[in-house]
XYZ file of C-alpha atoms in Angstrom:
460
model
C 0.000 0.000 0.000
C 2.733 2.468 0.971
C 4.633 1.790 -2.255
C 1.521 2.444 -4.351
C 0.745 5.784 -2.733
C 4.409 6.840 -2.855
C 4.388 6.246 -6.615
C 1.049 8.035 -6.878
C 2.450 10.999 -4.914
C 5.543 11.203 -7.145
C 3.326 11.061 -10.234
C 1.102 13.855 -8.855
C 4.210 15.946 -8.152
C 5.282 15.623 -11.790
C 1.784 16.690 -12.810
C 2.225 19.705 -10.540
C 5.476 20.650 -12.318
C 3.787 20.325 -15.723
C 0.870 22.397 -14.448
C 3.107 25.213 -13.174
C 5.173 25.311 -16.390
C 2.056 25.381 -18.561
C 0.074 27.968 -16.598
C 2.666 30.283 -15.035
C 1.703 33.322 -17.117
C -1.975 32.749 -16.382
C -1.227 32.875 -12.658
C 0.762 36.072 -13.146
C -2.132 37.659 -15.049
C -4.307 36.880 -12.047
C -1.661 38.688 -9.957
C -0.765 35.623 -7.922
C 2.715 35.779 -6.359
C 5.446 33.510 -7.764
C 5.982 31.734 -4.439
C 2.287 30.847 -4.287
C 2.345 29.510 -7.847
C 4.897 26.790 -7.059
C 3.293 25.458 -3.868
C 1.593 22.132 -4.680
C -2.121 21.804 -3.896
C -2.325 25.368 -2.588
C -1.832 26.765 -6.094
C -4.687 24.601 -7.393
C -7.135 25.958 -4.806
C -6.036 29.509 -5.657
C -6.692 29.094 -9.374
C -10.019 27.357 -8.775
C -11.178 30.438 -6.924
C -10.014 32.711 -9.749
C -11.866 30.768 -12.429
C -15.000 30.588 -10.263
C -15.029 26.846 -9.675
C -15.904 25.311 -6.312
C -12.923 24.558 -4.075
C -14.374 21.042 -3.730
C -12.915 20.322 -7.154
C -9.491 20.515 -5.542
C -10.062 17.282 -3.652
C -9.879 15.402 -6.965
C -6.131 15.913 -6.601
C -6.014 13.176 -3.998
C -7.694 10.491 -6.122
C -5.402 8.698 -8.604
C -6.410 9.312 -12.254
C -8.934 12.024 -11.396
C -6.073 14.420 -10.629
C -5.212 14.337 -14.342
C -8.816 15.198 -15.186
C -8.761 18.068 -12.687
C -5.721 19.642 -14.345
C -7.324 19.280 -17.796
C -10.477 21.002 -16.511
C -8.432 23.877 -15.067
C -6.393 24.261 -18.263
C -9.504 24.291 -20.429
C -11.118 26.917 -18.201
C -7.970 29.060 -18.418
C -8.049 28.876 -22.211
C -11.700 29.907 -22.176
C -10.701 32.957 -20.147
C -8.787 34.270 -23.165
C -10.392 36.876 -25.413
C -11.386 35.701 -28.907
C -11.019 32.009 -28.149
C -11.926 29.901 -31.180
C -13.392 26.445 -31.536
C -10.223 25.226 -33.193
C -8.321 26.009 -29.985
C -10.631 23.661 -28.074
C -10.177 20.938 -30.697
C -6.374 21.302 -30.636
C -6.444 21.240 -26.841
C -8.095 17.812 -26.748
C -6.057 16.402 -29.638
C -2.870 17.404 -27.800
C -4.121 15.891 -24.519
C -4.124 19.371 -22.973
C -0.516 20.228 -23.825
C -1.754 23.024 -26.087
C -1.789 25.046 -22.851
C 2.027 25.378 -23.178
C 1.746 27.028 -26.580
C -0.811 29.534 -25.253
C 1.190 30.140 -22.075
C 4.461 30.911 -23.882
C 3.516 32.202 -27.335
C 0.191 34.012 -27.022
C -0.734 37.269 -25.393
C -2.928 36.393 -22.453
C -5.723 38.778 -21.617
C -7.868 37.557 -18.763
C -11.552 38.377 -19.001
C -12.758 40.429 -16.098
C -16.303 39.129 -16.162
C -17.316 35.637 -15.133
C -17.760 33.139 -17.965
C -21.489 32.805 -18.626
C -21.284 29.506 -20.531
C -20.785 27.063 -17.690
C -21.200 23.321 -18.165
C -20.135 22.477 -14.636
C -23.163 20.254 -14.060
C -22.411 18.058 -17.098
C -18.719 18.011 -16.305
C -19.367 17.077 -12.679
C -21.601 14.223 -13.815
C -18.929 12.919 -16.188
C -16.269 12.995 -13.486
C -18.578 11.312 -10.975
C -19.331 8.633 -13.586
C -15.609 8.151 -14.140
C -14.975 7.724 -10.403
C -17.800 5.190 -10.093
C -16.612 3.372 -13.246
C -13.004 3.228 -12.006
C -13.446 2.549 -8.305
C -16.878 1.102 -7.576
C -18.868 -0.560 -10.360
C -18.182 -1.011 -14.064
C -20.470 -2.010 -16.955
C -19.572 -4.883 -19.286
C -21.270 -6.619 -22.191
C -21.125 -10.386 -22.761
C -19.674 -10.921 -26.278
C -19.411 -14.737 -26.438
C -21.443 -17.802 -25.510
C -18.882 -19.306 -23.109
C -21.127 -18.699 -20.047
C -24.485 -19.784 -21.492
C -26.982 -20.410 -20.037
C -25.922 -18.324 -17.026
C -24.927 -15.234 -19.013
C -26.071 -14.814 -22.595
C -24.521 -13.048 -25.563
C -25.921 -9.513 -25.411
C -26.304 -9.346 -21.636
C -25.183 -5.971 -20.277
C -23.937 -6.488 -16.737
C -22.715 -4.370 -13.823
C -19.615 -5.643 -12.042
C -18.671 -4.674 -8.496
C -14.983 -3.802 -8.133
C -15.082 -3.722 -4.343
C -16.524 -7.170 -3.465
C -13.219 -8.974 -3.976
C -11.180 -5.959 -2.897
C -10.766 -2.786 -4.946
C -7.695 -3.017 -7.136
C -6.280 0.475 -7.503
C -5.578 1.697 -11.059
C -2.194 0.593 -12.361
C -1.955 2.563 -15.622
C -2.376 6.227 -14.614
C -2.432 7.839 -18.072
C -5.363 6.621 -20.133
C -8.425 7.799 -22.012
C -11.425 7.712 -19.658
C -14.095 5.048 -20.300
C -11.941 3.198 -22.880
C -10.284 -0.005 -21.727
C -7.259 -0.638 -23.934
C -7.967 0.700 -27.419
C -9.884 3.273 -29.427
C -10.526 2.256 -33.037
C -7.481 0.007 -32.928
C -5.209 2.560 -31.229
C -3.887 2.177 -27.678
C -5.894 4.183 -25.146
C -3.149 4.283 -22.487
C 0.571 4.914 -21.979
C 2.996 2.250 -20.758
C 3.468 3.913 -17.377
C 2.429 1.814 -14.417
C 2.003 1.982 -10.666
C 2.731 -0.954 -8.320
C -0.087 -3.419 -7.670
C -2.254 -2.689 -4.633
C -5.650 -4.056 -3.606
C -7.847 -3.113 -0.635
C -9.208 -5.736 1.725
C -12.156 -7.627 0.144
C -15.751 -7.493 1.322
C -16.126 -11.145 0.275
C -13.517 -13.686 -0.690
C -14.004 -15.622 -3.915
C -16.084 -18.726 -3.250
C -16.170 -21.878 -5.300
C -18.663 -21.504 -8.187
C -18.686 -17.688 -8.068
C -18.917 -15.989 -11.455
C -15.845 -13.757 -11.717
C -14.593 -11.061 -14.099
C -10.805 -11.043 -14.499
C -8.016 -9.888 -16.784
C -6.829 -12.530 -19.245
C -3.474 -13.732 -17.857
C -1.897 -14.500 -21.249
C -2.358 -10.928 -22.482
C 0.936 -9.007 -22.687
C -0.527 -5.594 -21.840
C -0.265 -3.748 -18.511
C -2.205 -5.706 -15.872
C -5.333 -3.545 -15.660
C -5.378 -3.061 -19.463
C -5.485 -6.758 -20.299
C -8.666 -8.035 -21.951
C -11.575 -8.908 -19.675
C -12.928 -12.446 -19.339
C -15.883 -13.731 -17.337
C -16.003 -17.366 -16.158
C -17.070 -19.457 -13.196
C -14.433 -20.106 -10.542
C -14.580 -23.881 -10.057
C -11.218 -24.222 -8.338
C -9.835 -22.303 -5.347
C -6.207 -22.166 -4.165
C -5.271 -25.618 -2.821
C -8.003 -27.501 -4.745
C -7.425 -30.455 -7.059
C -9.224 -30.338 -10.417
C -10.160 -33.478 -12.349
C -12.417 -33.893 -15.394
C -13.478 -37.408 -16.333
C -15.888 -38.183 -19.202
C -16.767 -34.492 -19.267
C -17.733 -34.480 -15.570
C -15.893 -32.108 -13.235
C -14.520 -33.368 -9.916
C -13.183 -31.001 -7.244
C -11.024 -32.551 -4.556
C -12.176 -35.961 -5.868
C -15.872 -35.111 -5.439
C -18.289 -34.610 -8.288
C -19.454 -30.998 -8.651
C -22.864 -30.467 -7.081
C -23.946 -26.946 -7.942
C -25.281 -25.126 -10.995
C -25.843 -28.266 -13.060
C -28.999 -26.636 -14.517
C -26.869 -23.957 -16.182
C -24.053 -26.206 -17.382
C -24.193 -26.716 -21.121
C -22.358 -29.314 -23.201
C -22.155 -30.512 -26.782
C -24.550 -33.231 -27.965
C -24.780 -35.222 -31.199
C -28.319 -35.591 -32.533
C -29.582 -37.728 -35.422
C -33.145 -37.467 -36.759
C -35.015 -39.640 -39.265
C -37.047 -38.391 -42.274
C -37.646 -34.865 -40.924
C -34.935 -32.314 -39.978
C -35.055 -30.393 -36.734
C -37.067 -27.187 -36.741
C -34.191 -24.771 -36.091
C -36.473 -21.736 -35.917
C -38.524 -23.428 -33.205
C -35.335 -24.287 -31.272
C -34.234 -20.658 -31.347
C -37.529 -18.879 -30.830
C -39.268 -21.219 -28.385
C -36.393 -22.973 -26.612
C -33.691 -20.271 -26.778
C -31.165 -22.675 -28.330
C -28.587 -20.771 -30.385
C -25.552 -22.999 -30.952
C -26.767 -25.469 -33.579
C -24.455 -26.951 -36.196
C -25.900 -29.036 -39.045
C -23.454 -31.645 -40.367
C -25.089 -33.539 -43.177
C -28.151 -35.289 -44.558
C -27.733 -38.908 -45.622
C -30.433 -41.455 -46.537
C -33.120 -39.245 -44.995
C -31.120 -38.995 -41.767
C -30.036 -35.586 -40.417
C -26.993 -35.048 -38.202
C -26.496 -32.121 -35.783
C -24.219 -30.912 -33.024
C -26.046 -28.755 -30.470
C -25.040 -27.129 -27.170
C -27.626 -28.187 -24.589
C -28.307 -28.322 -20.875
C -29.653 -31.533 -19.327
C -33.063 -29.889 -19.051
C -33.128 -29.055 -22.753
C -32.062 -32.625 -23.651
C -35.078 -34.011 -21.789
C -37.433 -31.494 -23.441
C -36.147 -32.210 -26.962
C -36.582 -35.961 -26.499
C -40.239 -35.378 -25.592
C -40.944 -32.858 -28.357
C -39.339 -34.584 -31.344
C -40.477 -38.154 -32.019
C -38.145 -38.629 -34.968
C -34.907 -38.404 -32.946
C -32.919 -41.622 -33.368
C -30.257 -40.769 -30.815
C -28.996 -37.881 -28.719
C -25.627 -38.373 -27.029
C -22.951 -36.263 -25.372
C -20.045 -35.329 -27.607
C -17.293 -36.601 -25.309
C -13.699 -36.829 -26.505
C -12.183 -40.294 -25.964
C -9.530 -40.471 -23.257
C -6.821 -41.455 -25.743
C -7.376 -38.324 -27.883
C -4.776 -35.693 -27.009
C -5.630 -32.024 -27.543
C -2.407 -29.992 -27.915
C -4.249 -26.744 -27.110
C -4.910 -27.996 -23.552
C -2.285 -27.106 -20.914
C 0.200 -29.902 -20.140
C -1.446 -32.055 -22.824
C 1.876 -32.860 -24.453
C 3.079 -34.418 -21.193
C -0.123 -36.002 -19.902
C -2.305 -36.455 -23.007
C -5.239 -34.420 -21.631
C -8.225 -33.050 -23.542
C -11.295 -30.989 -22.607
C -13.203 -34.044 -21.262
C -10.308 -35.914 -19.665
C -8.237 -33.436 -17.707
C -6.101 -33.645 -14.584
C -5.733 -34.240 -11.750
C -4.190 -30.794 -11.453
C -3.326 -29.037 -8.184
C -4.126 -25.300 -7.940
C -1.253 -23.542 -6.136
C -1.863 -21.335 -3.144
C 0.323 -18.670 -1.575
C 3.156 -20.178 0.451
C 3.166 -23.575 -1.287
C 6.522 -25.124 -2.091
C 6.111 -27.065 -5.334
C 8.441 -29.742 -6.612
C 9.483 -28.909 -10.160
C 9.985 -31.627 -12.753
C 10.219 -31.890 -16.531
C 6.450 -32.430 -16.844
C 5.216 -29.388 -14.892
C 8.067 -26.935 -15.509
C 6.180 -25.226 -18.348
C 3.257 -24.398 -16.050
C 5.470 -23.098 -13.246
C 7.552 -21.036 -15.634
C 4.314 -19.179 -16.400
C 3.601 -18.772 -12.683
C 7.127 -17.441 -12.067
C 6.496 -14.926 -14.855
C 3.237 -13.792 -13.181
C 5.213 -13.329 -9.959
C 7.987 -11.267 -11.561
C 10.692 -13.917 -11.322
C 13.012 -15.513 -13.865
C 12.178 -18.816 -15.501
C 12.728 -21.921 -13.406
C 15.905 -23.844 -14.246
C 15.781 -27.550 -13.391
C 19.576 -27.737 -13.249
C 19.813 -25.564 -10.135
C 16.267 -25.365 -8.767
C 14.100 -28.348 -7.854
C 11.469 -26.467 -5.798
C 9.446 -23.304 -6.310
C 7.759 -21.274 -3.557
C 4.479 -19.758 -4.708
C 3.913 -16.076 -3.861
C 0.291 -15.622 -4.949
C -3.044 -17.433 -4.813
C -4.344 -18.891 -8.067
C -7.802 -19.825 -9.363
C -9.188 -22.207 -11.985
C -11.913 -20.739 -14.216
C -14.268 -22.634 -16.544
C -17.195 -21.429 -18.659
C -20.652 -22.920 -18.066
C -20.795 -23.714 -21.780
C -18.240 -26.450 -21.139
C -17.638 -27.483 -24.758
C -17.499 -23.953 -26.129
C -15.355 -22.063 -23.633
C -11.752 -20.889 -23.869
C -10.821 -21.199 -20.205
C -8.264 -22.439 -17.669
C -8.102 -25.837 -19.338
C -6.452 -24.092 -22.288
C -4.368 -21.304 -20.756
C -3.895 -22.133 -17.078
C -4.474 -20.447 -13.728
C -5.728 -16.934 -12.945
C -3.448 -15.081 -10.466
C -5.198 -13.228 -7.642
C -3.963 -9.838 -8.872
C -5.847 -10.389 -12.176
C -9.239 -10.486 -10.443
C -11.425 -7.506 -11.460
C -14.742 -8.028 -9.745
C -18.049 -9.781 -9.144
C -20.987 -9.523 -11.597
C -24.086 -8.371 -9.734
C -26.793 -7.284 -12.103
C -28.098 -7.550 -15.692
C -29.405 -4.091 -16.540
C -30.061 -4.783 -20.227
C -30.227 -7.876 -22.434
C -30.438 -7.872 -26.230
C -30.773 -10.913 -28.464
C -28.933 -9.892 -31.625
C -27.850 -11.582 -34.820
C -24.555 -13.147 -33.769
C -23.173 -13.002 -37.299
C -24.035 -9.299 -37.616
C -24.565 -7.832 -34.117
C -24.603 -4.222 -35.348
C -27.797 -4.812 -37.348
C -30.123 -3.084 -34.901
C -33.213 -4.050 -36.918
C -32.750 -7.656 -35.762
C -32.362 -6.784 -32.094
C -34.851 -8.251 -29.643
C -35.025 -7.312 -25.970
C -35.006 -10.193 -23.510
C -37.512 -8.606 -21.155
C -37.335 -11.495 -18.677
C -33.612 -10.829 -18.075
C -33.596 -7.016 -17.872
C -33.024 -5.634 -14.351
C -32.329 -9.057 -12.830
C -29.656 -10.067 -10.348
C -26.937 -12.559 -11.222
C -26.950 -15.688 -9.113
C -23.709 -17.299 -8.079
């Protein structure tokens, strides 16, 4: 904690230097003494009074990230205090990330208006800043883009995620474009400047089977700018994960919860009449249907279904010859699965795999060294060398995440553990849900509101 706020204080001091250099002549025009101009914090409250903004704005200085916004607001107000200010000056100001203030400060004649500015958008600006604070420190909106969590979370669900339930992680990249995660139209929305990691004490610890939003560990961006994923946490630090015939076992016990939401791949064959795909979508909310072929009046499909839907389909369609789980044989090795090259695992036969917890001392061997080289990377250490290091002491807690759509989810089976510092928050609420054309989601004319999901809470 101390290290984080020391870095934040140093960063704010550099902002203060930039502010003084870019606004010195403005201060002088307001007849503020030179010694007052260079005093951090005090000079900000002085200028706020001169430009007729509430002194309460000054307290944004003490909140990481919002102090940058405060300086931009002050600089923009100072520019608006010039006579004959043009719209192009405002445009250049934003395109230059506020640094246009230096050009005005050093190369333009500054004439401060005596009267108060009548055009004041303080209410809108205050709302935007409040929204930014809530978005950054309390609760953040997300949209579900893929089907990996169906039927718990659907494509087109707009959710609100609490950042404080599992402990607020303070911002790590201090210079970024507000409300944009890591890119704007393909361009980076942040600078590669980072603070140390720091997280406040959690309200709740992650429980087994919680739905969790986290940063994708394999992403090479700054920690809080890595892509967001949402999965179910099936494995806690110290657990043993095993998947056998597509069934998940935790600590050698079959999973008990949320079986109604779990969805897997099934093969279906019908005779004489094909499945009514429109009925499946409209009446049964079944989206992931793949038609293979028609042969001798027999129709072959692969469909993602829950156990409940399997029972319903058997009752509704009398021409179904068989409906069976699409389970990979044990002897089939999937090279995209972690440690598959050493153990021959696939999505349906996986493990046993131990999830490391903080303080564990793990024996390193030729079969698990790849996995623990990744963990050492997450913990800021060099790669493990078997020649001179047989054990590794784990510094962080790790979690195992799987999507509820078990056969259509890119999850921990493929890329490994989620470190505790990658945890973002807990989904709480679906505030909007839109069923769109998955092949062309921007076609708003095909949007349908899922009224039964709007304004509903998210169960564990």
